[in-house]
XYZ file of C-alpha atoms in Angstrom:
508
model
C 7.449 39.425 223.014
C 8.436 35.534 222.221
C 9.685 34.526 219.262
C 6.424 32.351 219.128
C 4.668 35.465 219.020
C 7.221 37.081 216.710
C 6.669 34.375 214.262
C 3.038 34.423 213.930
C 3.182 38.172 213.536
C 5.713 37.888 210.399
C 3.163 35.173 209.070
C 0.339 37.844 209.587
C 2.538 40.167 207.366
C 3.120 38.093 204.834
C -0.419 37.169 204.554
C -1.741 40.809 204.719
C 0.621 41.545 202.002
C -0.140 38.612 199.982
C -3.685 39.386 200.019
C -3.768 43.076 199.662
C -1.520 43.414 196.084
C -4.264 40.498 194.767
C -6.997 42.517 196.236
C -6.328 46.230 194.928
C -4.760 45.236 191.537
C -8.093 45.328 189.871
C -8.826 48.774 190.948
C -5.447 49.810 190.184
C -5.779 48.502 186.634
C -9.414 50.031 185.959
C -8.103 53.569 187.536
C -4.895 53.796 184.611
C -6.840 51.974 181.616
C -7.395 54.637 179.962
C -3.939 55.759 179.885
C -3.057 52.297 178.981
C -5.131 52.040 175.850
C -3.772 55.732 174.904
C -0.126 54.176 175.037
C -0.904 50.344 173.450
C -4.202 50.851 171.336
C -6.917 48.582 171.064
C -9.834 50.442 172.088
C -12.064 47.618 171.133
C -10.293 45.105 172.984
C -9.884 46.528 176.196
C -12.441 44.321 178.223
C -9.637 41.340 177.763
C -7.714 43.063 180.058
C -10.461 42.736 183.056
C -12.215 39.620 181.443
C -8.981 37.878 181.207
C -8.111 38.066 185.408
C -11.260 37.367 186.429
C -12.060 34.181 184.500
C -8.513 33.099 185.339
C -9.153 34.026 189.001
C -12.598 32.577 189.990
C -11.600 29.711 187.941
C -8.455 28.948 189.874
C -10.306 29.105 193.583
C -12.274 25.888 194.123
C -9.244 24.300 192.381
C -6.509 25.590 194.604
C -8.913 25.460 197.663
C -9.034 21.694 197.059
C -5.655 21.488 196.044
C -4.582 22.723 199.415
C -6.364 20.327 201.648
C -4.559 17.902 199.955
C -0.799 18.974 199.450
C -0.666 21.419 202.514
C -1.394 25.701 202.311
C 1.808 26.819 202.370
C 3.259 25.154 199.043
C 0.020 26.390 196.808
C 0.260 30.017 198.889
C 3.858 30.453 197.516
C 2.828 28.971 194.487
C 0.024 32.283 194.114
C 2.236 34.894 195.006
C 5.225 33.365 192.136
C 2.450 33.241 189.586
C 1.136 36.656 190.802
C 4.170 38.005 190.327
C 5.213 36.761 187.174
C 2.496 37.523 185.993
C 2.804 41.396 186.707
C 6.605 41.732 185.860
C 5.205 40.288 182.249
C 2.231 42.927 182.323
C 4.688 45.737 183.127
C 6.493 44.637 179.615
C 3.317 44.223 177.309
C 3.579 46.072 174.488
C -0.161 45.307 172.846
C -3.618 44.848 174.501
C -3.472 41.560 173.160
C -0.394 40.792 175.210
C -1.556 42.328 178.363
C -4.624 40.289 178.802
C -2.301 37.189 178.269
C -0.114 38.395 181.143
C -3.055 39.566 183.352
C -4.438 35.827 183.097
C -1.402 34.707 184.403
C -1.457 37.352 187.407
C -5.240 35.845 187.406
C -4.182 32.569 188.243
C -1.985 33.848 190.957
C -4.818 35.394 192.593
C -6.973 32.636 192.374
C -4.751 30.839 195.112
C -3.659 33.672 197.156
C -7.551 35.128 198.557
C -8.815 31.621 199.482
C -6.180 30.257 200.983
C -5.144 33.154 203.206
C -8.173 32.981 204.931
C -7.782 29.451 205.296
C -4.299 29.990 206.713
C -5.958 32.261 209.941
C -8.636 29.311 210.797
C -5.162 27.011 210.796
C -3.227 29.157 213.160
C -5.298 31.002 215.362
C -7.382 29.697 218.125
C -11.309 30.043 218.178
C -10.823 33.033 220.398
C -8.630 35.045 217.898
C -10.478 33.926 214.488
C -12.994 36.802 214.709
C -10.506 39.628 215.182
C -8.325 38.171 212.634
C -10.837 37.639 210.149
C -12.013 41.299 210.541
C -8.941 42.506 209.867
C -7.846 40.868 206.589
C -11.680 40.968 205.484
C -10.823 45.262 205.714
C -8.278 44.663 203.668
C -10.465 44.747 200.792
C -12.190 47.375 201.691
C -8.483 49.393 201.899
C -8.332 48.164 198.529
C -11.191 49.809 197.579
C -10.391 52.676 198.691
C -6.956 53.575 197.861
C -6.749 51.584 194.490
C -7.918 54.346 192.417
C -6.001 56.464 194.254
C -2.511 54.621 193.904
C -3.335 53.870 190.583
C -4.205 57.422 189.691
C -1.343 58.909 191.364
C 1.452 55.999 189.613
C -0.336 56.872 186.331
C 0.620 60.782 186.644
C 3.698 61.164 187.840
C 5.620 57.379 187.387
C 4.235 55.057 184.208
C 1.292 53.136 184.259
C 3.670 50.218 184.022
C 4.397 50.888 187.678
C 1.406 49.998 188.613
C 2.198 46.364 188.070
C 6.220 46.625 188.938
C 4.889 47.875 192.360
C 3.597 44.123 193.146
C 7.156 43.048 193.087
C 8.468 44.595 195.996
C 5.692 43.741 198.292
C 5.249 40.251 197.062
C 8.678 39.382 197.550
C 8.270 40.497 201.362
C 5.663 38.587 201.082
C 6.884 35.450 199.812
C 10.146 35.792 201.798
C 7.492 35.901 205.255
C 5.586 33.144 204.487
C 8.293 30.782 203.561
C 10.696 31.428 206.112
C 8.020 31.713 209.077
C 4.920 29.546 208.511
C 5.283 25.783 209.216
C 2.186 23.790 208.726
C 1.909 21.023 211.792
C -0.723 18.753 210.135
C -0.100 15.964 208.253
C -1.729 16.124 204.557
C -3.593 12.929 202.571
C -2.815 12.362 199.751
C -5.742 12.045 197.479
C -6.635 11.485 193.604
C -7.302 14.723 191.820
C -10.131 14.940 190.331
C -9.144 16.071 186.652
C -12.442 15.717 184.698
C -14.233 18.386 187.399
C -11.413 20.573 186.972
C -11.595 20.859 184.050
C -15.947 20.970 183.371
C -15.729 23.933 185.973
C -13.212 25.856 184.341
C -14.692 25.143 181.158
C -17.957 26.408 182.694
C -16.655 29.160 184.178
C -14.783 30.796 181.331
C -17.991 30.329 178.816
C -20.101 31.753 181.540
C -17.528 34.900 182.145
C -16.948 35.557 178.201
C -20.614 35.220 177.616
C -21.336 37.719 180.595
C -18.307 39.878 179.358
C -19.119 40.143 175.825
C -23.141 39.853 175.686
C -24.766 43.242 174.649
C -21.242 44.904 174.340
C -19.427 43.471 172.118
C -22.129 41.010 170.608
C -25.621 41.150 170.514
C -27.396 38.870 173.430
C -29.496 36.761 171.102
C -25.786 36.824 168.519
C -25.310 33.081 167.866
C -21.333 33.437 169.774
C -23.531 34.792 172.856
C -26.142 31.783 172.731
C -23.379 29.288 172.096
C -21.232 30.479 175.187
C -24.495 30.524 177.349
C -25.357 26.732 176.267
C -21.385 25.863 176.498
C -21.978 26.620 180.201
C -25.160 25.066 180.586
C -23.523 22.013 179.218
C -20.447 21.763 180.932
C -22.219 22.685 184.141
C -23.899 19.920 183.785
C -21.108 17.501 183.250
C -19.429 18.809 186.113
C -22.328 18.622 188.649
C -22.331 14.509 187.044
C -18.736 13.759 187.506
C -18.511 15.578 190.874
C -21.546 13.009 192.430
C -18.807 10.062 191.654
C -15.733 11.857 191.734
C -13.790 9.826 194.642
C -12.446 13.160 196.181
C -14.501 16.142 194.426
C -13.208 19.548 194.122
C -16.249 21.054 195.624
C -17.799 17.880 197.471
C -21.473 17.827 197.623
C -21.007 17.026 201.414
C -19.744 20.371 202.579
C -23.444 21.406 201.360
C -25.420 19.200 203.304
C -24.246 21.063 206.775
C -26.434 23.629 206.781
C -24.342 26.607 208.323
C -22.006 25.947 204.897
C -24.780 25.807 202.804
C -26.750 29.042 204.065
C -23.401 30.975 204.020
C -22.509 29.601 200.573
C -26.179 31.417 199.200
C -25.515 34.447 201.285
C -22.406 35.407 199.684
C -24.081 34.742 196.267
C -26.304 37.555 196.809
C -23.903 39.662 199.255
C -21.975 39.711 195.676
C -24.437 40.799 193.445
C -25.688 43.514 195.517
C -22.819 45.326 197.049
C -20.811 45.294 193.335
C -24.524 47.549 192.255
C -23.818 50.150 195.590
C -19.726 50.183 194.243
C -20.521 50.701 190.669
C -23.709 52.518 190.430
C -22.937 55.520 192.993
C -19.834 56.649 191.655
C -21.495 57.264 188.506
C -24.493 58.781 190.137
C -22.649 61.229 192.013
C -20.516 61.680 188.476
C -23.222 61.795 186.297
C -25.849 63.768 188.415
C -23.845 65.844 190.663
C -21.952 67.122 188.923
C -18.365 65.184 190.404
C -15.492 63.716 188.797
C -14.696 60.237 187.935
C -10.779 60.677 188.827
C -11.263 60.138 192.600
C -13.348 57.666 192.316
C -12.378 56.215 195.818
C -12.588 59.073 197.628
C -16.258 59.053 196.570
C -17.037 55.772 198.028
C -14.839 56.785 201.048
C -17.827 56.534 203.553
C -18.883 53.349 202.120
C -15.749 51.708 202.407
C -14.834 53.249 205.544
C -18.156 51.802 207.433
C -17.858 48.413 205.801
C -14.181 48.427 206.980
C -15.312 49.215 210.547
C -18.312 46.790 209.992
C -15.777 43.897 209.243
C -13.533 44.293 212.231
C -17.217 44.377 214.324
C -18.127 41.217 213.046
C -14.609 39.751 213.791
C -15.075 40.526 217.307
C -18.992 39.689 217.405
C -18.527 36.036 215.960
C -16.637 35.079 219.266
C -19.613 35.855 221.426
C -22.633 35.232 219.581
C -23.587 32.986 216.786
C -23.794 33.534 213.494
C -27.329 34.291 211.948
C -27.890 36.888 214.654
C -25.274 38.741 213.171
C -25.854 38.425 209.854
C -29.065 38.926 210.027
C -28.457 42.151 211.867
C -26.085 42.873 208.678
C -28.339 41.747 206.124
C -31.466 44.039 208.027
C -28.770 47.069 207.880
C -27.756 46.439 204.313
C -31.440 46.086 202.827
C -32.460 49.770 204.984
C -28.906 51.200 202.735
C -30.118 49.946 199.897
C -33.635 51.278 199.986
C -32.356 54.671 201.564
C -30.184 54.943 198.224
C -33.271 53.972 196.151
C -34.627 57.612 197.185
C -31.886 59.952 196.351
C -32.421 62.360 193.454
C -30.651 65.204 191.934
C -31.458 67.502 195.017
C -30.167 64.794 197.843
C -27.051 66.610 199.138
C -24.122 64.891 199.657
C -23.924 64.645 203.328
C -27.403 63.016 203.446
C -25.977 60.540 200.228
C -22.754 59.943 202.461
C -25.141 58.992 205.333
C -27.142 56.406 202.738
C -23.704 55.347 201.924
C -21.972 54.900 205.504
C -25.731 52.500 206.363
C -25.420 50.616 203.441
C -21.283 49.859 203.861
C -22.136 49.009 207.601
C -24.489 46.078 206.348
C -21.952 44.707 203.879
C -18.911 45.107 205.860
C -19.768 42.375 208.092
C -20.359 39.757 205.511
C -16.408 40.504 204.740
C -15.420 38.960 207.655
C -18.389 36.716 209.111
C -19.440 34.515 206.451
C -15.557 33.388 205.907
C -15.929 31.958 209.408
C -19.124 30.921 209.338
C -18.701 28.619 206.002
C -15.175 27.199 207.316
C -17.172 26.370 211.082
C -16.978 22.945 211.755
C -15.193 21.418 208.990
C -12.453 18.981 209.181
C -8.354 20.648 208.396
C -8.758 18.495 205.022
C -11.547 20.428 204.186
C -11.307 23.633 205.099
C -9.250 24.686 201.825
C -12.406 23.698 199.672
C -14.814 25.217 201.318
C -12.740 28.812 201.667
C -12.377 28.802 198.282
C -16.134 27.485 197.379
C -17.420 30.351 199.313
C -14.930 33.027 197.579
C -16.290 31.629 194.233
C -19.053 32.030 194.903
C -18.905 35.670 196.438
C -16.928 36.616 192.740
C -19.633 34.712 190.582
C -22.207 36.696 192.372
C -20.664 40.134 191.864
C -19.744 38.899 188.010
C -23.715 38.102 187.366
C -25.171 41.393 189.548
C -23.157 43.688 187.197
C -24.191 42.688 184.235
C -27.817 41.935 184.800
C -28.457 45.285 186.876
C -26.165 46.849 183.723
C -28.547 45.701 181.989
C -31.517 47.288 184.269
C -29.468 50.601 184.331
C -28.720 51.038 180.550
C -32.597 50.238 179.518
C -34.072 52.092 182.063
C -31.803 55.439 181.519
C -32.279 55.186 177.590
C -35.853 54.671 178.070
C -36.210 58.021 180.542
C -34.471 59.657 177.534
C -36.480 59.252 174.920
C -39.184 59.989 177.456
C -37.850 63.488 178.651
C -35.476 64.265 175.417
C -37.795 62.658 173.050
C -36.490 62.713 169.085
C -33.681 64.706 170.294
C -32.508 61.567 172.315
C -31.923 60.088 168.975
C -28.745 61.351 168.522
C -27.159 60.399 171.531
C -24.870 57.217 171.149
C -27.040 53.954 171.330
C -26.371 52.511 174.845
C -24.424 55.929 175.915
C -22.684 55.098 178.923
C -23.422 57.891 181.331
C -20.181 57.693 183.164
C -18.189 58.802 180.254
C -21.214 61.070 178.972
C -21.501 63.244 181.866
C -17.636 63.846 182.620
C -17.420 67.520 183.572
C -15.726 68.858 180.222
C -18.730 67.192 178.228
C -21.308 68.768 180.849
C -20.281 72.277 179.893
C -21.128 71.520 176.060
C -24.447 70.484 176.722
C -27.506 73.192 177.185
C -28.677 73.294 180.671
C -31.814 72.582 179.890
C -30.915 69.361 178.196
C -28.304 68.694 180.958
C -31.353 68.668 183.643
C -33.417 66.259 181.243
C -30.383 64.191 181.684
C -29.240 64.304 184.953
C -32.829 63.711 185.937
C -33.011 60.183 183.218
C -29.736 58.973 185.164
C -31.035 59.770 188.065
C -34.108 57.614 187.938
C -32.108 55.099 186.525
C -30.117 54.284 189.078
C -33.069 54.690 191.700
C -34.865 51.776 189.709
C -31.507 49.819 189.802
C -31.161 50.387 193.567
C -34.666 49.030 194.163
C -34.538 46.366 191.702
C -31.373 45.539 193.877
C -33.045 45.280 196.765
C -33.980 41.643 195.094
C -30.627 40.031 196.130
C -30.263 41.362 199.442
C -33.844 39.868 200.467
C -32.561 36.611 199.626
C -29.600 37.194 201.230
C -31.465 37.706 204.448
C -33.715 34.527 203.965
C -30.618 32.517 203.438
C -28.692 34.133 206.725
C -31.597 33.259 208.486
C -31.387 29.244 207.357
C -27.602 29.461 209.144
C -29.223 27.913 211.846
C -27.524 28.467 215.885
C -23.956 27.364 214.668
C -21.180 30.000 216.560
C -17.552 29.904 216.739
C -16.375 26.420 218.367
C -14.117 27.129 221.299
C -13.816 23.521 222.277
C -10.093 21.964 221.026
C -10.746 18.561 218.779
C -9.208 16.916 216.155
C -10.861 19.499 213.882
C -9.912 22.298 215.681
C -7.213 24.785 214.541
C -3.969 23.953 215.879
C -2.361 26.277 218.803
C -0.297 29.286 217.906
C 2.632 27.592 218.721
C 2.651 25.064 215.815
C 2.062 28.089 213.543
């Protein structure tokens, strides 16, 4: 093998590592939490810890995405990983709840630059020819992360600390950061351009009053609470501010121009909905299965194992497709394939067993795993190497928002619907169940033994409905998602070397 070749595969490394410790630390985290709040307290303050990396995260994308295309991927790559990591030796060290969502911010921000720009980094390097595999393979990546984050964090919980769980990023990142800096030299030259400070900072502004107001409506505060309304018309505002100082911002961090193509545009939409309708399937069958079937919540990933298994496969399919036909025609076979999963999970009940549920499950990964891989390449098609950054990062924004909204309004839809089949089957004796029970912690196997059985099939039966109506009501977002798959127009993978092409693997 050359030392060409050599080099490109250490680069690969270092990407795959990069990517994979900012993809499975959320899982990780949600797996030992409640270990975590046993050790540091603050029971009521625990959402921090989740809100704090997200609005950190999706806020940081468009603005690293941008800031990339104009200083160069490699600086604002290493730049994620030192944040990352500082940020988790600091978590590893918290010694309040308070303190950790301070630190997991900072690991937020980290992450924020690491997931766009890595896929940014394989349209760079790789010809046309190699995109699709490549793209397949770190789009499984989260879908490994799925998978064996619960596990890993589970497992470092028991028999280490669940401070390990964030120590373990060091290691890894440092490989990491050691691969990419010694190996990957960017060819292009970069232009230097004027940040654009005022939409910076409207879209973070938007963003975290958006998140917060997401995070902490009808848990924490009441929807129609005056902190909830004022967060919701912070955003409104701000959003608004931003979409005015973007239209004359010289160089824009997302530029309205990268929407006018219509393959950009159509992907943009798709992984809006893709988003809010896969994050329902993660959520929302775990606590089925849980809640109805009797399982346990500890291996959490092993119950979505033929979800995330399929989607995995799906991923490195669509890699390979995207070289020899366009687009749409594969989404739209995706998009066909996820709607069927969705509906086929609309119709299980407490008697569905659980190879038929693991069928439902392996259709409905299938469909979402290509969207993984596909719509990164589809979004970054034709744009110019100064560009490319932006729209990455737009497109992973928009794939987070997406998820971020679809949880809480189909929460929503789940938490009404299952107290409402209560009352209905339990009648006054549903009165003294917690207001807004949340079924996942309700029906955990210990608390299924204290309940009567006769109660415990009123129950099962309430949840199970519930998350029926939630799977059909989520059949809403993947329609759209196939209208706006089938707007990507006949744009494929561009073969053809040009000035906007991705350099050869030997500049890499």
């Amino acid at each position: 093998m050359s030392v060409k070749k050599n080099r490109l595969g250490f680069i690969v490394a270092g990407l795959l590592l990069g990517i994979l410790i900012a993809a499975i630390d959320n899982t990780i985290v949600a797996t030992a939490m409640g270990t975590i709040i046993g050790d540091l307290g603050g029971l009521d303050q625990f959402v921090w810890v989740t809100s704090a990396y997200m609005v950190a995260e999706m806020a940081g994308m468009p603005i690293f995405g941008k800031l990339s295309d104009m200083y160069g991927r490699k600086r604002f790559f290493v730049f994620g990983i030192v944040v990352f990591l500082i940020g988790s030796m600091l978590c590893g060290t918290a010694h309040s709840i308070a303190e950790l969502s301070i630190y997991r911010a900072i690991q937020g921000i980290g992450g924020g630059a690491l997931i766009p720009i890595t896929f940014t980094i394989i349209f760079d390097i790789f010809p046309p020819e190699l995109r699709g595999k490549m793209s397949g393979m770190f789009g499984a990546v989260f879908g490994v992360a799925n998978l064996f984050g619960p596990l890993m964090g589970a497992y470092i919980t028991d028999f280490w600390h669940w401070r390990w769980i964030f120590y373990i990023n060091v290691p890894l990142g440092l490989i990491a950061f050691l691969l990419v800096v010694f190996f990957y030299r960017e060819s292009h030259e970069h232009s230097k351009q004027k940040i654009d400070i005022w939409g910076a900072a409207t879209l973070v502004g938007a963003v975290v009053s958006l998140m917060f107001a997401l995070e902490l409506g009808g848990n924490k505060y009441a929807w129609d609470s005056f902190i909830i309304m004022g967060l919701f018309a912070a955003f409104g505002l701000l959003f608004i501010v931003f979409l005015l100082v973007e239209r004359r911002a010289a160089e824009p961090i997302i530029s309205y121009g990268m929407f006018r193509k219509r393959l950009f545009a159509a992907s943009s939409a798709a992984a809006l909905f893709y988003g809010a309708a896969f994050i329902t399937a993660a959520v929302y069958i775990p606590i089925f299965v849980q809640g109805v079937m009797g399982g346990s919540a500890t291996n959490s990933g092993l119950i979505l194992l033929p979800l995330t298994l399929s989607s995995v496969v799906a991923s490195q399919v669509g890699g390979m497709l995207s070289s020899k036909m366009s687009f749409r025609r594969i989404m739209i076979f995706s998009a066909v394939v996820f709607l069927l999963g969705m509906f086929l999970l609309a119709t299980i009940t407490p008697d569905t067993s659980r190879i038929v549920l693991s069928m439902y499950m392996m259709i409905t990964g299938f469909g979402i795993g290509f969207s993984f891989s596909v719509l990164s390449m589809s979004a970054i098609q034709g744009m110019e190497m100064r560009q490319r950054g932006s729209a990455n990062s737009t497109i992973s924004f928009l794939r987070s928002l997406g998820m971020t909204i679809g949880i809480t309004i189909f929460g929503i839809i789940q938490r009404n619907d299952f107290n409402g089949q209560l009352t209905e089957k339990l009648g006054a004796a549903s009165r003294n169940m917690p207001a807004g029970a949340d079924p996942q912690h309700m029906l955990t196997p210990e608390a299924r033994e204290l309940i009567p059985p006769q109660v415990m099939e009123n129950i099962s039966s309430a949840l199970s409905l519930s998350v029926d109506h939630t799977f059909l009501w989520a059949l809403i977002p993947v329609f759209f998602a196939l209208v706006s798959v089938s707007m990507m127009g006949a744009g494929r993978m561009q073969f053809a070397q040009g000035p906007s092409a991705a350099p050869k693997q030997k500049r890499a």
